[in-house]
Amino acid sequence: MSFFKRIFSSEKKESLDKGLEKTKTTFFSKLTKAVAGKSKVDDEVLDNLEEILVASDVGVDTTLKIIKRIEKRVSEDKYLGTDELNQILREEIAALLSETNTGNASEFEVPKDKKPYVIMVVGVNGVGKTTTIGKLAYQFNKAGYKVVLGAADTFRAAAIDQLQIWADRVGIPIVKQQMGSDPASVAFDTLKSAVTQNADVVIIDTAGRLHNKVNLMNELTKVKRVMQKVVEDAPHDVMLVLDGSTGQNAFEQAKQFTAATDVTSLAVTKLDGTAKGGVVIGISDQFKIPVRYIGVGEGIEDLQVFNKFEFVDSFFKV
């Protein structure tokens, strides 16, 4: 299969390789033990591989799909050596992710026919939501887009202050009110300001609470409804930020938020500090929601566009 062609620059690829180092090292040390003394892929190797994938937080359902694909390859090829297993895994996981038709992008871009393009960002506190917004604003600004931020997470004063720091750092305008203000009002003012400034992209931060699904749903629905008074089809993207280092907990948050609102994309952060990078594969497969961005380090350049081929290539790079 000719999936793997160079898409990223060498600098971006190096950053991705480094960000997935912990996941890769853990995965391969387990895989090496699983195939030790074996010359071909048999039932025992497949059982061990299943355990390793589940332990890497790929998720049970996605793991079973991958195992089924490899079993098919084994039965078709009659004999598969364990030295070929790495390449087969790369190919089959890339093929699986291709079925979701996501993760094809390589640059920070937004549709040209939506102006301003409105992104509403959701996620619980502590997942790196505000930092992701700041880095995303930086990347869009760097790509030549005019960006406006909206501080609609009015539940925490720290969230407003943190977003202001990012706006100052990137050199872009921010619309904010006092802590405790109506989030919908902030979103309305942000879109009004963006339209006046002829902005290309608007990124709205929202409160990271998940204590009550009904309250969350009501709040986000209200924010959307009020935004549509200014830009009739806003938001164009509801992006859920998940902390990749929490593994299965990220799956649970994805379930909760997709039940509460219409999530259209995902950003998975903190992959550099964890051995649970496999969670990106599982989440992408299970929720059929595009993983758009991944965080592979603390630097401002370390938020990357998720490209499944580059990701899988780095994941299985020997």
mmCIF file of C-alpha atoms in Angstrom:
data_model
loop_
_atom_site.group_PDB
_atom_site.id
_atom_site.type_symbol
_atom_site.label_atom_id
_atom_site.label_comp_id
_atom_site.label_asym_id
_atom_site.label_seq_id
_atom_site.Cartn_x
_atom_site.Cartn_y
_atom_site.Cartn_z
ATOM 1 C CA MET A 1 0.000 0.000 0.000
ATOM 2 C CA SER A 2 1.417 3.386 -0.950
ATOM 3 C CA PHE A 3 -0.012 5.349 1.981
ATOM 4 C CA PHE A 4 3.233 6.756 3.251
ATOM 5 C CA LYS A 5 4.596 9.748 1.375
ATOM 6 C CA ARG A 6 6.352 12.723 2.909
ATOM 7 C CA ILE A 7 3.681 15.376 3.635
ATOM 8 C CA PHE A 8 5.122 17.351 6.559
ATOM 9 C CA SER A 9 8.304 19.395 6.503
ATOM 10 C CA SER A 10 11.285 17.708 8.178
ATOM 11 C CA GLU A 11 10.956 20.128 11.119
ATOM 12 C CA LYS A 12 7.275 19.322 11.682
ATOM 13 C CA LYS A 13 7.936 15.609 11.285
ATOM 14 C CA GLU A 14 10.766 15.747 13.818
ATOM 15 C CA SER A 15 8.437 17.451 16.305
ATOM 16 C CA LEU A 16 5.799 14.750 15.750
ATOM 17 C CA ASP A 17 8.361 11.934 16.114
ATOM 18 C CA LYS A 18 9.597 13.465 19.367
ATOM 19 C CA GLY A 19 6.049 14.021 20.669
ATOM 20 C CA LEU A 20 5.111 10.373 20.159
ATOM 21 C CA GLU A 21 8.405 9.012 21.534
ATOM 22 C CA LYS A 22 6.964 7.777 24.861
ATOM 23 C CA THR A 23 4.041 5.988 23.216
ATOM 24 C CA LYS A 24 6.280 4.451 20.576
ATOM 25 C CA THR A 25 8.973 3.275 23.015
ATOM 26 C CA THR A 26 6.426 1.635 25.321
ATOM 27 C CA PHE A 27 4.566 0.041 22.424
ATOM 28 C CA PHE A 28 7.657 -1.405 20.770
ATOM 29 C CA SER A 29 9.195 -2.732 23.974
ATOM 30 C CA LYS A 30 5.962 -4.697 24.554
ATOM 31 C CA LEU A 31 5.740 -5.780 20.909
ATOM 32 C CA THR A 32 9.348 -7.023 20.947
ATOM 33 C CA LYS A 33 8.568 -9.185 23.995
ATOM 34 C CA ALA A 34 5.373 -10.463 22.372
ATOM 35 C CA VAL A 35 7.170 -11.775 19.284
ATOM 36 C CA ALA A 36 10.357 -12.960 21.004
ATOM 37 C CA GLY A 37 11.267 -16.434 19.777
ATOM 38 C CA LYS A 38 8.452 -16.395 17.199
ATOM 39 C CA SER A 39 9.106 -16.559 13.481
ATOM 40 C CA LYS A 40 5.545 -16.109 12.270
ATOM 41 C CA VAL A 41 2.351 -14.322 13.268
ATOM 42 C CA ASP A 42 0.217 -16.961 14.994
ATOM 43 C CA ASP A 43 -2.738 -16.895 17.424
ATOM 44 C CA GLU A 44 -0.488 -16.311 20.421
ATOM 45 C CA VAL A 45 1.185 -13.309 18.756
ATOM 46 C CA LEU A 46 -2.233 -11.897 17.842
ATOM 47 C CA ASP A 47 -3.503 -12.372 21.426
ATOM 48 C CA ASN A 48 -0.434 -10.546 22.744
ATOM 49 C CA LEU A 49 -0.846 -7.805 20.146
ATOM 50 C CA GLU A 50 -4.477 -7.348 21.206
ATOM 51 C CA GLU A 51 -3.368 -6.814 24.817
ATOM 52 C CA ILE A 52 -0.680 -4.329 23.761
ATOM 53 C CA LEU A 53 -3.096 -2.249 21.650
ATOM 54 C CA VAL A 54 -5.676 -2.126 24.455
ATOM 55 C CA ALA A 55 -2.925 -1.155 26.941
ATOM 56 C CA SER A 56 -1.887 1.659 24.556
ATOM 57 C CA ASP A 57 -5.449 3.036 24.893
ATOM 58 C CA VAL A 58 -6.406 2.303 21.312
ATOM 59 C CA GLY A 59 -9.692 1.045 22.797
ATOM 60 C CA VAL A 60 -11.263 -2.428 22.712
ATOM 61 C CA ASP A 61 -13.547 -1.945 19.696
ATOM 62 C CA THR A 62 -10.844 -0.394 17.506
ATOM 63 C CA THR A 63 -8.311 -3.010 18.650
ATOM 64 C CA LEU A 64 -10.653 -5.816 17.566
ATOM 65 C CA LYS A 65 -11.031 -4.186 14.136
ATOM 66 C CA ILE A 66 -7.233 -4.007 13.749
ATOM 67 C CA ILE A 67 -6.781 -7.643 14.856
ATOM 68 C CA LYS A 68 -9.475 -8.754 12.404
ATOM 69 C CA ARG A 69 -7.653 -6.962 9.581
ATOM 70 C CA ILE A 70 -4.351 -8.620 10.479
ATOM 71 C CA GLU A 71 -6.021 -12.049 10.737
ATOM 72 C CA LYS A 72 -7.325 -11.502 7.205
ATOM 73 C CA ARG A 73 -3.813 -10.668 5.994
ATOM 74 C CA VAL A 74 -2.428 -13.786 7.733
ATOM 75 C CA SER A 75 -5.038 -16.061 6.124
ATOM 76 C CA GLU A 76 -4.505 -14.499 2.682
ATOM 77 C CA ASP A 77 -0.713 -14.556 2.776
ATOM 78 C CA LYS A 78 -0.609 -17.972 4.512
ATOM 79 C CA TYR A 79 2.732 -17.124 6.089
ATOM 80 C CA LEU A 80 3.582 -13.807 7.731
ATOM 81 C CA GLY A 81 6.861 -13.390 9.555
ATOM 82 C CA THR A 82 6.937 -11.424 12.805
ATOM 83 C CA ASP A 83 9.510 -9.107 11.202
ATOM 84 C CA GLU A 84 6.729 -7.948 8.850
ATOM 85 C CA LEU A 85 4.273 -7.222 11.664
ATOM 86 C CA ASN A 86 5.359 -3.603 12.164
ATOM 87 C CA GLN A 87 4.770 -2.728 8.495
ATOM 88 C CA ILE A 88 1.445 -4.576 8.418
ATOM 89 C CA LEU A 89 0.267 -2.704 11.526
ATOM 90 C CA ARG A 90 1.193 0.629 9.937
ATOM 91 C CA GLU A 91 -0.698 -0.214 6.767
ATOM 92 C CA GLU A 92 -3.806 -1.615 8.426
ATOM 93 C CA ILE A 93 -4.167 1.202 10.970
ATOM 94 C CA ALA A 94 -3.716 3.818 8.206
ATOM 95 C CA ALA A 95 -6.327 1.954 6.128
ATOM 96 C CA LEU A 96 -8.716 1.869 9.102
ATOM 97 C CA LEU A 97 -8.324 5.608 9.692
ATOM 98 C CA SER A 98 -8.839 6.197 5.957
ATOM 99 C CA GLU A 99 -12.357 4.774 6.302
ATOM 100 C CA THR A 100 -13.344 7.787 8.421
ATOM 101 C CA ASN A 101 -12.168 10.090 5.615
ATOM 102 C CA THR A 102 -10.430 12.391 8.100
ATOM 103 C CA GLY A 103 -6.900 13.412 8.934
ATOM 104 C CA ASN A 104 -5.972 14.345 5.366
ATOM 105 C CA ALA A 105 -4.930 17.959 6.006
ATOM 106 C CA SER A 106 -1.358 19.161 6.335
ATOM 107 C CA GLU A 107 -1.786 22.928 6.844
ATOM 108 C CA PHE A 108 -3.773 25.291 9.085
ATOM 109 C CA GLU A 109 -6.592 26.312 6.764
ATOM 110 C CA VAL A 110 -10.270 27.269 6.923
ATOM 111 C CA PRO A 111 -12.908 27.160 4.158
ATOM 112 C CA LYS A 112 -12.754 30.215 1.893
ATOM 113 C CA ASP A 113 -16.543 30.466 1.554
ATOM 114 C CA LYS A 114 -17.154 31.130 5.276
ATOM 115 C CA LYS A 115 -16.157 34.538 6.564
ATOM 116 C CA PRO A 116 -15.752 34.885 9.408
ATOM 117 C CA TYR A 117 -15.198 31.169 10.031
ATOM 118 C CA VAL A 118 -16.439 30.609 13.591
ATOM 119 C CA ILE A 119 -14.908 27.924 15.829
ATOM 120 C CA MET A 120 -16.541 27.286 19.210
ATOM 121 C CA VAL A 121 -14.191 25.404 21.545
ATOM 122 C CA VAL A 122 -15.520 23.098 24.282
ATOM 123 C CA GLY A 123 -13.859 20.791 26.825
ATOM 124 C CA VAL A 124 -13.420 20.304 30.570
ATOM 125 C CA ASN A 125 -10.985 22.419 32.568
ATOM 126 C CA GLY A 126 -7.414 21.164 32.643
ATOM 127 C CA VAL A 127 -7.301 19.542 29.190
ATOM 128 C CA GLY A 128 -5.319 22.421 27.672
ATOM 129 C CA LYS A 129 -8.317 24.150 26.081
ATOM 130 C CA THR A 130 -7.195 27.767 26.410
ATOM 131 C CA THR A 131 -3.606 26.904 25.465
ATOM 132 C CA THR A 132 -4.881 25.085 22.376
ATOM 133 C CA ILE A 133 -6.921 28.150 21.403
ATOM 134 C CA GLY A 134 -3.844 30.368 21.823
ATOM 135 C CA LYS A 135 -1.648 28.093 19.712
ATOM 136 C CA LEU A 136 -4.377 27.729 17.089
ATOM 137 C CA ALA A 137 -4.742 31.516 16.912
ATOM 138 C CA TYR A 138 -0.978 31.780 16.473
ATOM 139 C CA GLN A 139 -0.981 29.251 13.614
ATOM 140 C CA PHE A 140 -3.908 30.884 11.801
ATOM 141 C CA ASN A 141 -2.344 34.322 12.255
ATOM 142 C CA LYS A 142 0.968 32.985 10.935
ATOM 143 C CA ALA A 143 -0.886 31.548 7.910
ATOM 144 C CA GLY A 144 -2.140 35.059 7.086
ATOM 145 C CA TYR A 145 -5.643 34.902 8.544
ATOM 146 C CA LYS A 146 -7.104 37.786 10.547
ATOM 147 C CA VAL A 147 -8.163 36.239 13.884
ATOM 148 C CA VAL A 148 -10.409 37.445 16.726
ATOM 149 C CA LEU A 149 -10.696 35.645 20.092
ATOM 150 C CA GLY A 150 -13.792 35.572 22.298
ATOM 151 C CA ALA A 151 -13.416 34.909 26.054
ATOM 152 C CA ALA A 152 -16.813 33.276 26.661
ATOM 153 C CA ASP A 153 -15.501 31.060 29.470
ATOM 154 C CA THR A 154 -16.756 33.571 32.033
ATOM 155 C CA PHE A 155 -16.985 30.959 34.787
ATOM 156 C CA ARG A 156 -13.288 31.288 35.662
ATOM 157 C CA ALA A 157 -11.432 34.594 35.888
ATOM 158 C CA ALA A 158 -8.200 32.701 35.158
ATOM 159 C CA ALA A 159 -9.582 31.564 31.787
ATOM 160 C CA ILE A 160 -10.195 35.182 30.696
ATOM 161 C CA ASP A 161 -6.760 36.285 31.917
ATOM 162 C CA GLN A 162 -5.033 33.332 30.259
ATOM 163 C CA LEU A 163 -6.725 34.035 26.914
ATOM 164 C CA GLN A 164 -5.734 37.714 27.202
ATOM 165 C CA ILE A 165 -2.083 36.655 27.653
ATOM 166 C CA TRP A 166 -2.305 34.560 24.484
ATOM 167 C CA ALA A 167 -3.974 37.384 22.543
ATOM 168 C CA ASP A 168 -1.156 39.757 23.610
ATOM 169 C CA ARG A 169 1.486 37.179 22.766
ATOM 170 C CA VAL A 170 0.102 36.499 19.283
ATOM 171 C CA GLY A 171 -0.845 40.145 18.706
ATOM 172 C CA ILE A 172 -4.527 39.672 17.926
ATOM 173 C CA PRO A 173 -7.727 41.269 19.287
ATOM 174 C CA ILE A 174 -9.786 39.697 22.058
ATOM 175 C CA VAL A 175 -13.361 40.441 23.144
ATOM 176 C CA LYS A 176 -14.089 39.884 26.826
ATOM 177 C CA GLN A 177 -16.360 40.938 29.701
ATOM 178 C CA GLN A 178 -16.235 40.536 33.462
ATOM 179 C CA MET A 179 -16.124 37.133 35.143
ATOM 180 C CA GLY A 180 -19.679 35.873 35.614
ATOM 181 C CA SER A 181 -20.991 37.656 32.506
ATOM 182 C CA ASP A 182 -23.388 35.876 30.162
ATOM 183 C CA PRO A 183 -21.242 33.716 27.800
ATOM 184 C CA ALA A 184 -23.752 34.214 24.979
ATOM 185 C CA SER A 185 -23.381 37.975 25.316
ATOM 186 C CA VAL A 186 -19.583 37.678 24.959
ATOM 187 C CA ALA A 187 -20.002 35.452 21.884
ATOM 188 C CA PHE A 188 -22.438 37.964 20.347
ATOM 189 C CA ASP A 189 -20.051 40.888 20.935
ATOM 190 C CA THR A 190 -17.127 38.858 19.544
ATOM 191 C CA LEU A 191 -18.917 38.103 16.277
ATOM 192 C CA LYS A 192 -20.102 41.712 15.941
ATOM 193 C CA SER A 193 -16.520 42.885 16.395
ATOM 194 C CA ALA A 194 -15.182 40.264 13.961
ATOM 195 C CA VAL A 195 -17.642 41.276 11.240
ATOM 196 C CA THR A 196 -16.762 44.951 11.738
ATOM 197 C CA GLN A 197 -13.043 44.132 11.479
ATOM 198 C CA ASN A 198 -13.588 41.890 8.438
ATOM 199 C CA ALA A 199 -11.903 39.017 10.323
ATOM 200 C CA ASP A 200 -11.318 35.625 8.717
ATOM 201 C CA VAL A 201 -11.450 33.425 11.816
ATOM 202 C CA VAL A 202 -13.205 33.701 15.169
ATOM 203 C CA ILE A 203 -12.316 31.362 18.040
ATOM 204 C CA ILE A 204 -14.729 31.330 20.983
ATOM 205 C CA ASP A 205 -13.656 29.815 24.308
ATOM 206 C CA THR A 206 -16.482 28.334 26.420
ATOM 207 C CA ALA A 207 -16.780 27.172 30.037
ATOM 208 C CA GLY A 208 -15.208 23.803 30.819
ATOM 209 C CA ARG A 209 -17.895 22.355 33.021
ATOM 210 C CA LEU A 210 -19.417 18.915 32.778
ATOM 211 C CA HIS A 211 -21.168 18.655 36.138
ATOM 212 C CA ASN A 212 -24.597 18.637 34.540
ATOM 213 C CA LYS A 213 -25.161 17.606 30.942
ATOM 214 C CA VAL A 214 -28.497 19.429 30.706
ATOM 215 C CA ASN A 215 -27.019 22.735 31.929
ATOM 216 C CA LEU A 216 -24.079 22.368 29.558
ATOM 217 C CA MET A 217 -26.389 21.611 26.644
ATOM 218 C CA ASN A 218 -28.620 24.569 27.448
ATOM 219 C CA GLU A 219 -25.683 26.956 27.766
ATOM 220 C CA LEU A 220 -24.002 25.874 24.523
ATOM 221 C CA THR A 221 -27.335 25.925 22.659
ATOM 222 C CA LYS A 222 -27.923 29.484 23.848
ATOM 223 C CA VAL A 223 -24.420 30.575 22.784
ATOM 224 C CA LYS A 224 -25.008 29.088 19.320
ATOM 225 C CA ARG A 225 -28.443 30.686 18.972
ATOM 226 C CA VAL A 226 -27.161 34.140 19.908
ATOM 227 C CA MET A 227 -24.158 33.847 17.551
ATOM 228 C CA GLN A 228 -26.552 33.075 14.690
ATOM 229 C CA LYS A 229 -28.109 36.531 15.072
ATOM 230 C CA VAL A 230 -24.813 37.879 13.707
ATOM 231 C CA VAL A 231 -23.530 35.036 11.474
ATOM 232 C CA GLU A 232 -26.503 32.896 10.509
ATOM 233 C CA ASP A 233 -24.707 29.525 10.185
ATOM 234 C CA ALA A 234 -22.327 29.957 13.150
ATOM 235 C CA PRO A 235 -20.577 28.117 14.630
ATOM 236 C CA HIS A 236 -19.033 26.390 11.636
ATOM 237 C CA ASP A 237 -16.985 24.095 13.856
ATOM 238 C CA VAL A 238 -17.607 22.911 17.433
ATOM 239 C CA MET A 239 -14.195 21.651 18.515
ATOM 240 C CA LEU A 240 -13.817 19.408 21.567
ATOM 241 C CA VAL A 241 -10.405 19.495 23.252
ATOM 242 C CA LEU A 242 -9.340 16.247 24.950
ATOM 243 C CA ASP A 243 -6.286 15.462 27.078
ATOM 244 C CA GLY A 244 -4.621 12.469 25.403
ATOM 245 C CA SER A 245 -2.656 11.627 28.544
ATOM 246 C CA THR A 246 -5.882 10.614 30.326
ATOM 247 C CA GLY A 247 -6.408 7.682 27.953
ATOM 248 C CA GLN A 248 -9.817 6.100 28.501
ATOM 249 C CA ASN A 249 -11.020 9.155 30.406
ATOM 250 C CA ALA A 250 -10.698 11.084 27.133
ATOM 251 C CA PHE A 251 -13.084 8.567 25.560
ATOM 252 C CA GLU A 252 -15.551 9.182 28.387
ATOM 253 C CA GLN A 253 -15.358 12.968 27.962
ATOM 254 C CA ALA A 254 -15.895 12.568 24.225
ATOM 255 C CA LYS A 255 -19.032 10.499 24.955
ATOM 256 C CA GLN A 256 -20.371 13.104 27.390
ATOM 257 C CA PHE A 257 -19.777 16.102 25.145
ATOM 258 C CA THR A 258 -21.038 14.447 21.954
ATOM 259 C CA ALA A 259 -24.228 13.635 23.874
ATOM 260 C CA ALA A 260 -24.560 17.258 25.056
ATOM 261 C CA THR A 261 -23.786 19.107 21.832
ATOM 262 C CA ASP A 262 -23.047 18.574 18.153
ATOM 263 C CA VAL A 263 -19.239 18.202 18.221
ATOM 264 C CA THR A 264 -17.773 18.466 14.709
ATOM 265 C CA SER A 265 -14.010 18.167 15.346
ATOM 266 C CA LEU A 266 -11.491 17.117 17.992
ATOM 267 C CA ALA A 267 -8.141 18.368 19.248
ATOM 268 C CA VAL A 268 -6.125 15.874 21.326
ATOM 269 C CA THR A 269 -3.490 17.493 23.552
ATOM 270 C CA LYS A 270 -0.525 16.468 25.752
ATOM 271 C CA LEU A 271 0.530 13.473 23.660
ATOM 272 C CA ASP A 272 4.202 14.194 24.327
ATOM 273 C CA GLY A 273 3.976 13.413 28.045
ATOM 274 C CA THR A 274 2.224 10.065 27.784
ATOM 275 C CA ALA A 275 2.510 6.497 26.543
ATOM 276 C CA LYS A 276 -1.203 6.621 25.660
ATOM 277 C CA GLY A 277 -0.903 8.150 22.188
ATOM 278 C CA GLY A 278 -2.900 5.227 20.793
ATOM 279 C CA VAL A 279 -5.990 7.019 22.107
ATOM 280 C CA VAL A 280 -5.938 9.184 18.948
ATOM 281 C CA ILE A 281 -6.430 6.089 16.780
ATOM 282 C CA GLY A 282 -9.328 4.827 18.905
ATOM 283 C CA ILE A 283 -11.097 8.171 19.229
ATOM 284 C CA SER A 284 -10.778 8.876 15.508
ATOM 285 C CA ASP A 285 -12.227 5.456 14.682
ATOM 286 C CA GLN A 286 -14.955 5.226 17.332
ATOM 287 C CA PHE A 287 -16.529 8.657 17.198
ATOM 288 C CA LYS A 288 -16.256 9.223 13.439
ATOM 289 C CA ILE A 289 -15.486 12.847 14.313
ATOM 290 C CA PRO A 290 -12.362 14.238 12.648
ATOM 291 C CA VAL A 291 -9.325 14.676 14.866
ATOM 292 C CA ARG A 292 -8.195 18.023 13.475
ATOM 293 C CA TYR A 293 -5.269 18.959 15.720
ATOM 294 C CA ILE A 294 -2.874 17.219 18.101
ATOM 295 C CA GLY A 295 -0.613 18.685 20.793
ATOM 296 C CA VAL A 296 2.863 17.142 20.766
ATOM 297 C CA GLY A 297 4.787 19.520 23.031
ATOM 298 C CA GLU A 298 4.657 22.714 25.084
ATOM 299 C CA GLY A 299 6.101 25.055 22.445
ATOM 300 C CA ILE A 300 3.890 27.428 20.463
ATOM 301 C CA GLU A 301 4.664 25.464 17.278
ATOM 302 C CA ASP A 302 3.798 22.119 18.892
ATOM 303 C CA LEU A 303 0.112 22.154 18.010
ATOM 304 C CA GLN A 304 -0.021 20.265 14.720
ATOM 305 C CA VAL A 305 -2.618 19.547 12.085
ATOM 306 C CA PHE A 306 -3.480 15.861 12.506
ATOM 307 C CA ASN A 307 -2.480 13.915 9.424
ATOM 308 C CA LYS A 308 -3.216 10.207 9.857
ATOM 309 C CA PHE A 309 -0.424 9.047 7.552
ATOM 310 C CA GLU A 310 2.260 11.130 9.253
ATOM 311 C CA PHE A 311 0.872 10.130 12.667
ATOM 312 C CA VAL A 312 0.909 6.394 11.936
ATOM 313 C CA ASP A 313 4.318 6.691 10.302
ATOM 314 C CA SER A 314 5.747 8.360 13.437
ATOM 315 C CA PHE A 315 3.942 5.912 15.726
ATOM 316 C CA PHE A 316 5.584 2.929 14.022
ATOM 317 C CA LYS A 317 8.925 4.499 13.162
ATOM 318 C CA VAL A 318 11.695 2.127 14.187
#
